[in-house]
Coordinates of C-alpha atoms in Angstrom, one line a residue:
X1 CA 9.0 -5.9 36.0
X2 CA 6.2 -8.0 34.4
X3 CA 4.9 -6.6 31.2
X4 CA 1.4 -6.2 32.8
X5 CA 2.8 -3.5 35.0
X6 CA 4.6 -1.4 32.3
X7 CA 2.1 -1.0 29.5
X8 CA 1.3 2.6 28.8
X9 CA -0.9 2.1 25.8
X10 CA -4.7 2.2 26.6
X11 CA -5.6 -0.7 24.4
X12 CA -2.8 -2.8 25.8
X13 CA -3.9 -1.9 29.4
X14 CA -7.5 -2.8 28.5
X15 CA -6.4 -6.1 27.0
X16 CA -4.3 -6.8 30.1
X17 CA -7.1 -6.0 32.5
X18 CA -9.5 -8.3 30.5
X19 CA -6.9 -11.1 30.3
X20 CA -6.3 -10.8 34.1
X21 CA -10.0 -11.0 34.8
X22 CA -10.3 -14.1 32.5
X23 CA -7.3 -15.7 34.3
X24 CA -9.0 -15.2 37.7
X25 CA -12.4 -16.6 36.7
X26 CA -11.2 -19.3 34.3
X27 CA -11.9 -22.7 35.8
X28 CA -8.5 -24.2 35.0
X29 CA -5.4 -25.3 36.8
X30 CA -2.6 -23.1 38.0
X31 CA -0.2 -24.4 35.3
X32 CA -2.6 -23.4 32.5
X33 CA -3.1 -20.0 34.0
X34 CA 0.6 -19.5 34.2
X35 CA 0.9 -20.6 30.5
X36 CA -1.8 -18.1 29.6
X37 CA 0.0 -15.3 31.5
X38 CA 3.2 -16.0 29.5
X39 CA 1.2 -16.1 26.3
X40 CA -0.5 -12.8 27.1
X41 CA 2.9 -11.2 27.9
X42 CA 4.2 -12.6 24.6
X43 CA 1.4 -11.1 22.6
X44 CA 1.9 -7.8 24.3
X45 CA 5.7 -7.8 23.6
X46 CA 5.0 -8.9 20.0
X47 CA 2.6 -6.0 19.6
X48 CA 5.4 -3.6 20.8
X49 CA 7.9 -5.1 18.4
X50 CA 9.9 -6.7 21.2
X51 CA 10.3 -10.0 19.3
X52 CA 13.0 -11.6 21.4
X53 CA 10.9 -10.9 24.6
X54 CA 7.8 -12.3 22.9
X55 CA 9.6 -15.5 21.8
X56 CA 11.0 -16.0 25.3
X57 CA 7.4 -15.7 26.7
X58 CA 6.0 -18.0 24.1
X59 CA 8.7 -20.6 24.9
X60 CA 7.8 -20.4 28.6
X61 CA 4.1 -20.8 27.7
X62 CA 4.9 -23.9 25.6
X63 CA 6.7 -25.5 28.6
X64 CA 3.5 -25.1 30.7
X65 CA 0.7 -25.5 28.2
X66 CA -0.7 -29.0 27.5
X67 CA -3.8 -28.2 25.5
X68 CA -3.1 -28.8 21.8
X69 CA -5.4 -26.0 20.7
X70 CA -3.8 -23.4 23.0
X71 CA -0.3 -24.6 22.0
X72 CA -1.2 -24.1 18.3
X73 CA -1.9 -20.4 18.9
X74 CA 1.4 -20.0 20.7
X75 CA 3.3 -21.7 17.9
X76 CA 1.4 -19.7 15.3
X77 CA 2.4 -16.4 16.9
X78 CA 6.0 -17.6 17.0
X79 CA 5.7 -18.2 13.2
X80 CA 4.4 -14.7 12.7
X81 CA 7.6 -13.3 14.4
X82 CA 9.9 -15.4 12.2
X83 CA 8.0 -14.5 9.1
X84 CA 8.1 -10.8 9.9
X85 CA 11.9 -11.2 10.4
X86 CA 12.2 -12.8 6.9
X87 CA 12.9 -16.3 8.3
X88 CA 10.4 -17.9 6.0
X89 CA 11.5 -21.5 6.3
X90 CA 11.4 -21.3 10.1
X91 CA 7.9 -19.7 9.9
X92 CA 6.7 -22.4 7.5
X93 CA 7.9 -25.1 10.0
X94 CA 6.0 -23.3 12.9
X95 CA 2.8 -22.8 10.9
X96 CA 2.8 -26.5 10.0
X97 CA 3.4 -27.4 13.6
X98 CA 0.4 -25.3 14.6
X99 CA -1.7 -27.0 11.9
X100 CA -0.7 -30.4 13.2
X101 CA -2.2 -29.4 16.6
X102 CA -5.1 -27.5 15.2
X103 CA -6.1 -28.2 11.5
X104 CA -8.9 -25.7 11.7
X105 CA -6.6 -22.7 11.6
X106 CA -7.2 -20.8 8.4
X107 CA -4.8 -18.0 9.3
X108 CA -1.9 -20.5 9.4
X109 CA -2.9 -21.9 6.0
X110 CA -3.2 -18.3 4.6
X111 CA 0.3 -17.4 6.0
X112 CA 1.8 -20.5 4.4
X113 CA 0.2 -19.6 1.1
X114 CA 1.5 -16.0 1.4
X115 CA 5.1 -17.3 1.9
X116 CA 4.8 -19.7 -1.0
X117 CA 3.5 -16.9 -3.2
X118 CA 6.3 -14.6 -2.1
X119 CA 8.8 -17.4 -2.9
X120 CA 7.1 -17.8 -6.3
X121 CA 7.6 -14.1 -7.0
X122 CA 11.2 -14.2 -6.0
X123 CA 11.9 -17.3 -8.1
X124 CA 10.1 -15.7 -11.1
X125 CA 12.3 -12.6 -10.7
X126 CA 15.4 -15.0 -10.7
X127 CA 14.3 -16.3 -14.1
X128 CA 13.0 -19.7 -13.0
X129 CA 9.4 -19.6 -14.2
X130 CA 8.9 -23.3 -13.8
X131 CA 10.0 -23.2 -10.2
X132 CA 7.8 -20.1 -9.6
X133 CA 4.8 -22.0 -10.9
X134 CA 5.5 -24.8 -8.4
X135 CA 5.4 -22.2 -5.6
X136 CA 2.3 -20.5 -7.0
X137 CA 0.5 -23.9 -7.2
X138 CA 1.5 -24.6 -3.5
X139 CA 0.2 -21.2 -2.5
X140 CA -3.1 -21.9 -4.3
X141 CA -3.5 -25.3 -2.5
X142 CA -3.1 -23.7 0.9
X143 CA -5.4 -20.8 0.0
X144 CA -8.1 -23.3 -1.1
X145 CA -7.8 -24.9 2.3
X146 CA -8.0 -21.6 4.1
X147 CA -10.9 -20.5 2.1
X148 CA -12.8 -23.7 2.8
X149 CA -12.5 -23.0 6.5
X150 CA -13.2 -19.2 6.2
X151 CA -15.2 -18.6 3.0
X152 CA -15.6 -14.9 3.5
X153 CA -11.9 -14.2 4.1
X154 CA -9.0 -14.0 1.7
X155 CA -10.9 -12.3 -1.2
X156 CA -7.6 -11.1 -2.6
X157 CA -6.3 -14.7 -2.8
X158 CA -9.6 -15.9 -4.4
X159 CA -9.2 -13.2 -7.0
X160 CA -5.6 -14.1 -7.6
X161 CA -6.5 -17.8 -8.0
X162 CA -9.3 -17.0 -10.4
X163 CA -7.1 -14.6 -12.5
X164 CA -4.3 -17.1 -12.7
X165 CA -6.5 -20.1 -13.5
X166 CA -5.9 -21.9 -10.2
X167 CA -9.5 -22.0 -9.2
X168 CA -11.0 -19.9 -6.5

């Protein structure tokens, strides 16, 4: 049964109804509409914590979607799943793929920075302060890029950079 027929959550139903309306009126080809339907179902599954189902839908969307900007969001969402599962290296790879397709994606830059910051904290806990500083510097570089694209976002990151002397 398609996910669109089994959502019980009001917000999910509202999203699905709006997405279906957009699909019907969107002046695009059938292939793109199919890709969007898989993407929509992937987002719904992801919101429900059904990560395997979400990834399957995203993979199907990528097979059909040709638009680089749209592909970047599918890949970005795949990165979110891998990051939430603790698969940080896989998430980094996906976020970077998304950025190759859409360099104007501050959320991907932010998520890369968050992972590098996390790796810095872990490395510091392991007693490698020099390695930790390298990760922290990388995090700051990505946060600077994210902030340049979305100046009013990432206030916590700006404060961290300022407090650690990394600019901000």
